[in-house]
Coordinates of C-alpha atoms and ligand atoms in Angstrom, one line a residue:
Chain R
M1 CA -5.5 18.0 -97.7
N2 CA -5.4 15.3 -95.0
Q3 CA -2.5 13.9 -93.1
E4 CA -2.2 10.3 -91.9
L5 CA -4.3 9.6 -88.8
T6 CA -2.4 8.6 -85.7
T7 CA -3.3 5.5 -83.8
E8 CA -5.1 7.5 -81.1
E9 CA -7.1 9.3 -83.8
K10 CA -8.2 6.1 -85.3
A11 CA -9.3 4.9 -81.9
A12 CA -11.2 8.2 -81.4
L13 CA -13.0 7.6 -84.7
K14 CA -14.3 4.4 -83.3
S15 CA -15.8 6.1 -80.2
I16 CA -17.2 8.8 -82.5
A17 CA -19.0 6.2 -84.5
K18 CA -20.6 5.0 -81.3
N19 CA -21.4 8.5 -80.2
L20 CA -23.1 9.2 -83.5
E21 CA -25.8 6.8 -82.7
T22 CA -27.0 9.1 -79.9
F23 CA -28.0 11.7 -82.5
N24 CA -31.2 11.6 -84.6
K25 CA -30.5 11.3 -88.3
Q26 CA -31.6 14.9 -89.0
R27 CA -29.7 17.5 -91.1
G28 CA -30.4 19.9 -88.2
N29 CA -28.0 17.8 -86.1
L30 CA -25.1 18.4 -88.5
I31 CA -23.4 21.2 -86.5
P32 CA -23.8 19.5 -83.0
I33 CA -22.4 16.4 -84.5
L34 CA -19.4 18.2 -86.0
Q35 CA -18.8 19.8 -82.6
M36 CA -18.9 16.4 -80.9
V37 CA -16.4 15.1 -83.5
Q38 CA -14.1 18.0 -83.0
E39 CA -14.2 17.5 -79.2
H40 CA -12.8 14.0 -79.7
L41 CA -10.2 14.8 -82.3
A42 CA -9.5 18.5 -82.0
Y43 CA -10.1 18.9 -85.7
L44 CA -12.2 17.4 -88.5
P45 CA -10.2 15.0 -90.7
S46 CA -11.8 14.0 -94.0
E47 CA -12.4 10.5 -92.6
A48 CA -14.6 12.0 -90.0
L49 CA -16.5 14.3 -92.4
R50 CA -17.2 11.2 -94.6
M51 CA -18.4 9.3 -91.6
V52 CA -20.8 12.0 -90.6
A53 CA -22.1 12.3 -94.1
E54 CA -22.7 8.6 -94.3
Y55 CA -24.5 8.7 -91.0
L56 CA -26.8 11.6 -92.0
E57 CA -27.2 10.2 -95.5
I58 CA -26.1 13.4 -97.2
N59 CA -23.2 14.0 -99.5
A60 CA -19.9 14.6 -98.0
C61 CA -19.6 17.9 -99.8
E62 CA -22.5 19.3 -98.0
V63 CA -20.9 18.4 -94.6
Y64 CA -17.7 20.1 -95.9
G65 CA -19.6 23.2 -97.1
V66 CA -21.2 23.7 -93.7
A67 CA -18.1 23.0 -91.7
T68 CA -15.9 25.4 -93.7
F69 CA -18.4 28.2 -93.2
Y70 CA -17.8 28.3 -89.4
N71 CA -14.7 29.6 -87.8
Q72 CA -14.9 27.1 -84.9
F73 CA -14.1 24.1 -87.1
R74 CA -10.5 23.1 -87.9
F75 CA -9.4 20.9 -90.7
H76 CA -5.8 20.3 -89.6
P77 CA -4.5 18.8 -86.4
P78 CA -3.2 21.3 -83.9
G79 CA 0.6 21.4 -84.0
K80 CA 2.8 20.6 -81.0
H81 CA 3.8 24.2 -81.0
P82 CA 0.7 26.2 -82.0
V83 CA 1.6 29.6 -83.3
K84 CA -1.2 32.2 -82.6
V85 CA -0.8 35.5 -84.3
C86 CA -2.9 38.3 -83.0
L87 CA -4.8 40.4 -85.5
G88 CA -6.9 42.3 -83.1
T89 CA -7.3 46.0 -83.6
A90 CA -4.1 47.1 -81.9
C91 CA -2.0 44.4 -83.4
H92 CA -3.5 44.9 -86.8
V93 CA -2.7 48.6 -86.6
R94 CA 0.9 47.6 -85.7
A95 CA 1.1 45.4 -88.8
G96 CA 0.3 42.0 -87.2
D97 CA -0.5 40.8 -90.7
I98 CA 3.1 41.1 -91.6
I99 CA 4.1 38.9 -88.6
L100 CA 1.5 36.4 -89.7
E101 CA 2.9 36.4 -93.2
N102 CA 6.4 35.8 -91.9
F103 CA 5.4 32.8 -89.9
E104 CA 3.5 31.5 -92.9
R105 CA 6.5 31.9 -95.1
K106 CA 9.0 30.4 -92.7
L107 CA 6.9 27.4 -91.9
G108 CA 5.6 26.9 -95.4
I109 CA 2.0 26.7 -94.3
E110 CA -1.0 29.0 -94.2
D111 CA -3.2 30.3 -91.5
G112 CA -5.3 27.4 -90.2
E113 CA -2.8 24.8 -91.4
T114 CA -0.3 22.4 -89.7
T115 CA 3.2 21.4 -90.9
A116 CA 3.5 17.8 -92.2
D117 CA 5.4 16.7 -89.1
R118 CA 2.7 18.2 -86.9
E119 CA 5.2 20.3 -85.1
F120 CA 3.7 23.7 -85.9
S121 CA 0.3 25.1 -86.7
I122 CA -0.6 28.7 -87.4
E123 CA -3.8 30.4 -86.3
R124 CA -4.9 34.0 -86.4
V125 CA -6.6 35.2 -83.2
A126 CA -8.4 38.3 -82.1
C127 CA -7.2 40.5 -79.2
V128 CA -5.4 38.4 -76.6
G129 CA -5.5 41.1 -74.0
C130 CA -2.0 42.6 -74.1
C131 CA -2.4 45.3 -76.7
A132 CA 0.4 47.4 -75.1
L133 CA 2.8 44.8 -76.4
A134 CA 1.4 44.8 -80.0
P135 CA 2.0 43.2 -82.3
V136 CA 1.7 40.0 -80.3
A137 CA 2.3 36.3 -81.2
I138 CA 1.8 33.4 -78.9
I139 CA 3.8 30.2 -79.3
G140 CA 2.5 27.4 -77.2
E141 CA 1.9 29.1 -73.9
T142 CA 4.5 31.9 -74.3
V143 CA 3.5 35.4 -75.2
H144 CA 5.9 37.2 -77.5
G145 CA 5.3 41.0 -77.5
H146 CA 6.7 43.7 -79.8
M147 CA 7.0 41.2 -82.5
A148 CA 9.0 42.1 -85.5
P149 CA 9.5 40.2 -88.8
S150 CA 13.1 39.8 -87.9
K151 CA 12.2 38.0 -84.7
V152 CA 10.2 35.2 -86.3
E153 CA 13.1 33.2 -87.5
G154 CA 14.9 33.4 -84.2
L155 CA 11.8 32.2 -82.3
L156 CA 11.4 29.2 -84.5
M157 CA 15.1 28.4 -84.4
R158 CA 15.0 28.5 -80.6
I159 CA 12.3 25.9 -80.5
E160 CA 14.3 23.7 -82.8
I161 CA 17.4 24.1 -80.6
E162 CA 15.5 23.4 -77.5
K163 CA 14.1 20.3 -79.1
D164 CA 17.6 19.2 -80.1
I165 CA 18.9 19.7 -76.6
A166 CA 16.0 17.8 -75.1
K167 CA 16.6 15.0 -77.5
R168 CA 20.3 14.8 -76.7
E169 CA 19.7 14.9 -73.0
K170 CA 17.2 12.1 -73.3
E171 CA 19.7 10.0 -75.4
K172 CA 22.4 10.7 -72.8
S173 CA 20.3 9.7 -69.8
E174 CA 19.2 6.6 -71.7
S175 CA 22.7 5.6 -72.5
E176 CA 23.7 6.3 -68.9
Q177 CA 21.0 4.0 -67.7
T178 CA 22.1 1.1 -69.8
Chain F
M1 CA -53.1 37.5 -116.6
V2 CA -52.0 40.9 -115.5
A3 CA -50.9 43.8 -117.6
L4 CA -47.9 45.9 -116.8
L5 CA -46.1 48.8 -118.3
V6 CA -42.4 48.2 -118.8
N7 CA -40.4 51.1 -120.3
D8 CA -43.6 52.6 -121.6
R9 CA -44.5 49.3 -123.3
E10 CA -47.5 47.3 -122.2
I11 CA -46.8 43.6 -121.6
E12 CA -48.9 40.8 -120.2
A13 CA -47.8 38.1 -117.8
K14 CA -49.3 35.3 -115.8
N15 CA -50.2 35.9 -112.2
G16 CA -47.4 34.6 -110.0
T17 CA -44.6 35.3 -112.5
N18 CA -41.7 37.4 -111.4
V19 CA -40.9 40.6 -113.1
L20 CA -37.6 39.4 -114.5
Q21 CA -39.2 36.4 -116.2
A22 CA -42.1 38.5 -117.5
C23 CA -39.6 41.0 -119.1
L24 CA -37.4 38.3 -120.5
D25 CA -40.4 36.6 -122.1
N26 CA -41.2 39.8 -123.8
D27 CA -37.7 40.4 -125.1
I28 CA -37.0 43.1 -122.5
Y29 CA -33.5 42.4 -121.3
I30 CA -32.5 42.8 -117.7
P31 CA -29.0 41.7 -116.7
H32 CA -29.1 38.7 -114.4
L33 CA -26.7 36.0 -113.3
C34 CA -28.2 33.9 -110.5
Y35 CA -31.9 33.6 -111.6
L36 CA -33.1 30.1 -112.5
E37 CA -36.7 29.6 -113.6
S38 CA -36.8 26.2 -111.9
L39 CA -36.0 27.6 -108.5
D40 CA -39.0 28.4 -106.3
L41 CA -37.2 30.7 -104.0
P42 CA -34.7 32.8 -106.0
S43 CA -31.4 33.2 -104.2
A44 CA -31.2 36.8 -105.5
S45 CA -27.5 36.8 -104.8
C46 CA -26.0 38.4 -107.9
R47 CA -27.7 41.8 -107.3
M48 CA -27.8 42.4 -111.0
C49 CA -31.5 42.4 -112.0
F50 CA -32.6 45.7 -110.5
V51 CA -35.6 47.6 -111.8
E52 CA -37.5 50.7 -110.6
I53 CA -41.1 50.3 -109.8
A54 CA -43.4 53.3 -109.7
G55 CA -44.5 54.0 -106.1
E56 CA -41.5 52.3 -104.6
D57 CA -38.7 54.5 -103.3
K58 CA -35.8 52.1 -104.0
P59 CA -34.9 49.9 -107.0
A60 CA -35.9 46.2 -106.4
T61 CA -34.5 42.9 -107.7
S62 CA -36.8 41.9 -110.4
C63 CA -36.3 38.2 -109.9
T64 CA -37.9 38.4 -106.4
T65 CA -40.7 40.8 -107.3
L66 CA -44.0 39.2 -108.5
V67 CA -46.0 40.9 -111.2
R68 CA -49.0 42.9 -110.2
D69 CA -51.7 44.4 -112.4
H70 CA -51.0 47.9 -113.5
M71 CA -47.4 47.8 -112.4
V72 CA -45.2 50.5 -113.9
I73 CA -41.6 49.5 -114.3
K74 CA -38.5 51.1 -115.7
T75 CA -35.5 48.9 -116.4
D76 CA -33.0 51.5 -117.4
T77 CA -33.0 54.4 -114.9
P78 CA -29.7 55.9 -113.7
A79 CA -30.2 54.4 -110.3
V80 CA -30.6 51.0 -111.7
R81 CA -27.6 51.2 -114.0
R82 CA -25.5 52.5 -111.1
L83 CA -26.3 49.5 -109.0
Q84 CA -25.8 47.1 -111.8
R85 CA -22.4 48.6 -112.8
T86 CA -21.3 48.5 -109.2
A87 CA -22.3 44.8 -108.9
L88 CA -20.5 44.0 -112.1
R89 CA -17.4 45.8 -111.1
L90 CA -17.3 44.0 -107.8
L91 CA -17.6 40.7 -109.6
L92 CA -14.8 41.7 -112.0
S93 CA -12.6 42.7 -109.1
V94 CA -12.4 39.1 -108.0
H95 CA -12.3 37.7 -111.6
R96 CA -9.3 36.5 -113.6
V97 CA -10.2 38.2 -116.8
D98 CA -8.3 36.2 -119.4
C99 CA -11.0 35.7 -122.0
K100 CA -8.7 34.6 -124.8
N101 CA -7.8 31.6 -122.8
C102 CA -11.2 30.9 -121.5
Y103 CA -13.5 28.4 -123.2
A104 CA -16.5 30.6 -122.4
H105 CA -15.1 33.4 -124.5
K106 CA -17.9 34.9 -126.7
R107 CA -20.7 33.1 -125.0
C108 CA -20.0 34.4 -121.5
E109 CA -22.7 36.1 -119.6
L110 CA -20.2 38.3 -117.8
Q111 CA -18.9 39.6 -121.2
N112 CA -22.5 40.1 -122.4
I113 CA -23.5 42.1 -119.3
A114 CA -20.3 44.1 -119.4
K115 CA -21.0 45.0 -123.0
F116 CA -24.6 45.8 -122.3
L117 CA -23.7 48.1 -119.3
K118 CA -20.8 49.5 -121.2
V119 CA -18.3 48.6 -118.5
G120 CA -14.8 47.5 -119.4
L121 CA -13.7 44.1 -118.2
K122 CA -11.0 45.8 -116.1
S123 CA -12.0 46.1 -112.4
K124 CA -11.1 49.8 -112.3
P125 CA -11.2 51.6 -110.0
L126 CA -11.3 48.7 -107.6
N127 CA -8.3 46.6 -106.7
R128 CA -8.2 43.1 -108.0
Y129 CA -8.3 40.4 -105.4
L130 CA -7.7 36.9 -106.7
K131 CA -7.7 33.5 -105.0
D132 CA -4.4 31.6 -105.0
T133 CA -5.8 28.6 -106.9
D134 CA -6.8 29.2 -110.4
I135 CA -8.0 25.7 -111.2
D136 CA -9.3 22.8 -109.1
E137 CA -8.7 19.5 -111.0
D138 CA -9.5 17.0 -108.2
H139 CA -12.7 15.8 -109.8
P140 CA -12.3 13.0 -112.3
F141 CA -14.5 14.6 -115.0
L142 CA -14.9 18.3 -114.0
N143 CA -12.5 21.2 -113.7
Y144 CA -13.4 24.2 -111.6
Y145 CA -12.0 27.7 -111.9
P146 CA -12.4 29.6 -108.7
N147 CA -11.2 32.9 -110.2
R148 CA -13.9 32.7 -112.9
C149 CA -16.8 31.7 -110.7
V150 CA -19.4 34.4 -110.0
L151 CA -20.9 32.2 -107.2
C152 CA -24.3 32.3 -108.7
G153 CA -25.1 28.9 -107.3
K154 CA -26.9 27.7 -110.5
C155 CA -24.7 24.6 -110.8
L156 CA -25.6 23.5 -107.3
H157 CA -29.3 23.9 -108.0
V158 CA -29.4 22.1 -111.3
C159 CA -27.4 19.3 -109.7
R160 CA -29.8 19.1 -106.8
N161 CA -32.8 19.2 -109.1
Q162 CA -31.5 16.4 -111.1
H163 CA -30.2 14.1 -108.5
G164 CA -31.9 15.0 -105.3
Q165 CA -28.6 16.0 -103.7
S166 CA -25.9 18.2 -105.1
V167 CA -22.3 17.1 -105.3
L168 CA -21.4 20.8 -105.5
T169 CA -21.5 23.1 -102.5
F170 CA -20.5 26.5 -101.4
A171 CA -17.5 26.2 -99.2
N172 CA -15.6 28.7 -97.0
R173 CA -16.7 32.2 -96.4
G174 CA -16.2 35.8 -97.5
F175 CA -13.6 36.4 -100.2
N176 CA -12.6 32.8 -99.9
T177 CA -16.0 31.4 -100.9
V178 CA -15.8 28.9 -103.7
M179 CA -17.9 26.1 -105.1
S180 CA -16.4 22.9 -103.9
L181 CA -16.6 19.4 -105.4
Y182 CA -15.4 17.9 -102.1
A183 CA -15.4 14.1 -102.3
A184 CA -17.7 14.4 -105.2
A185 CA -16.1 11.5 -107.0
E186 CA -17.3 9.2 -104.2
A187 CA -20.9 10.5 -104.1
P188 CA -23.2 7.6 -104.9
S189 CA -25.7 9.0 -107.3
P190 CA -24.7 10.9 -110.4
S191 CA -22.2 10.1 -113.0
C192 CA -21.0 13.6 -113.8
E193 CA -19.5 12.5 -117.1
D194 CA -23.0 11.7 -118.5
C195 CA -24.9 14.5 -116.8
A196 CA -22.8 17.7 -116.9
R197 CA -25.8 19.9 -116.4
C198 CA -23.8 22.1 -114.1
V199 CA -21.3 22.8 -116.9
D200 CA -24.2 23.7 -119.3
I201 CA -25.8 26.1 -116.8
C202 CA -22.7 27.9 -115.7
P203 CA -23.0 31.5 -117.1
V204 CA -19.3 31.9 -117.2
G205 CA -16.4 29.6 -117.8
A206 CA -16.0 28.3 -114.3
L207 CA -16.9 24.7 -114.8
A208 CA -15.8 22.4 -117.6
L209 CA -15.8 18.8 -118.5
K210 CA -12.2 17.8 -118.7
V211 CA -12.5 16.2 -122.1
N212 CA -14.3 19.0 -123.8
Q213 CA -12.0 21.5 -122.4
E214 CA -9.0 19.9 -123.8
A215 CA -10.7 19.7 -127.2
S216 CA -11.6 23.4 -127.1
I217 CA -8.1 24.3 -126.1
H218 CA -6.5 22.3 -128.8
H219 CA -9.0 23.0 -131.6
P220 CA -10.4 26.4 -130.7
T221 CA -12.3 26.8 -134.0
E222 CA -13.8 23.3 -134.2
K223 CA -17.1 22.8 -132.5
Ligands
LIG301 S1 -15.5 33.7 -117.6 FE1 -16.1 35.2 -119.2 S2 -15.2 37.2 -118.5 FE2 -14.2 35.5 -117.4 S3 -12.4 35.0 -118.5 FE3 -14.0 33.6 -119.2 S4 -14.9 34.7 -121.0 FE4 -13.7 36.2 -119.9
LIG302 S1 -19.4 27.4 -111.2 FE1 -20.6 28.6 -112.6 S2 -22.7 28.0 -112.2 FE2 -21.5 27.4 -110.4 S3 -21.6 29.1 -109.0 FE3 -19.8 29.4 -110.2 S4 -20.4 30.7 -111.9 FE4 -22.3 29.9 -111.0
LIG303 S1 -5.0 43.4 -80.3 FE1 -3.4 42.0 -80.2 S2 -3.3 41.8 -78.0 FE2 -5.0 43.2 -78.2
LIG304 S1 -31.0 37.5 -111.0 FE1 -32.0 38.7 -109.4 S2 -30.5 38.9 -108.0 FE2 -29.5 37.6 -109.4

């Protein structure tokens, strides 16, 4: 289920190892430790779960069981463009779940997961405070109200195109410099 | 020893025994899925073992009720049966019922209970809600079938009893709850191939040794 760790993440693991030493080796510390790990890495890769298990001298599966019980823990790195789909009451009533499904299908990942290139991640959220616009999805920092299944593809495409443009401009300015 | 009256029959039991065990010891059957004699604190999670006790206004789970002298118990009242049938239907509503292709067929506790309670293996009138994955084959020796598991937790407890720590765990939450063998292959202590107590204790067909399972699929009649 895991993706390759980036260089920064590997470095973060090292400081996590150091940080672990400040905790007593008690099972009761499992959740605070997991929170500390997630603060460093923004998610809990299996390398980190194993490290915590080893430190507390418990089986990795136990760490995994506890971690998966709580909503606050993530097991996939956040994408560059995190997609948050609101399933609060108003959005739910206006079929937010269908919007979620559409994002999941288009990106080929499920709620809580991240695409292999780490570009997109999907998360369901509760009310984001603009129920009048229900159903709502948030991509990055931008709120998209009155979502419709037919809009999903367009939004994702726009991000791809913007990325392309940015890339081309960068190449252009680089070639102009040389 | 205490004496109690179960379905108008007098039975004896040792002080400190629970009602379920006392009844089972005396050949009085009460449907049950999660009870394990070796467990000090019953998890009482299957909600199957209800009985009615004279003087108490609600049916109680017999696995968590200790025997008392002169207790009067009924195991087959309409209220008890209703609770049991509902619990069973809820379990079946998240169960891939495909007994013909399941190696637990004919020795499955879910089948037994369904027969005893005269409930069909269909989930009617509830919708069926299945998990996306039918089989977890990550472990080198064990296969796990989320859509057959009744989440009784017995596998976890026998593993822990045997090895001090369990390589099985409950993971996720709500409808997504499963038993997980996360990183079990790396766990230092048990060799699952030689132990397999979890497979033996599983009341349904949710855990299997990879080897046996192939054998039972290819030669269903041989044993
Ligand atoms: S676990 Fe029992 S009820 Fe379920 S498919 Fe297997 S035999 Fe049938
Ligand atoms: S795998 Fe079997 S023993 Fe373990 S929780 Fe599921 S049904 Fe119970
Ligand atoms: S419920 Fe979605 S914004 Fe309020
Ligand atoms: S056996 Fe009593 S609740 Fe499961």
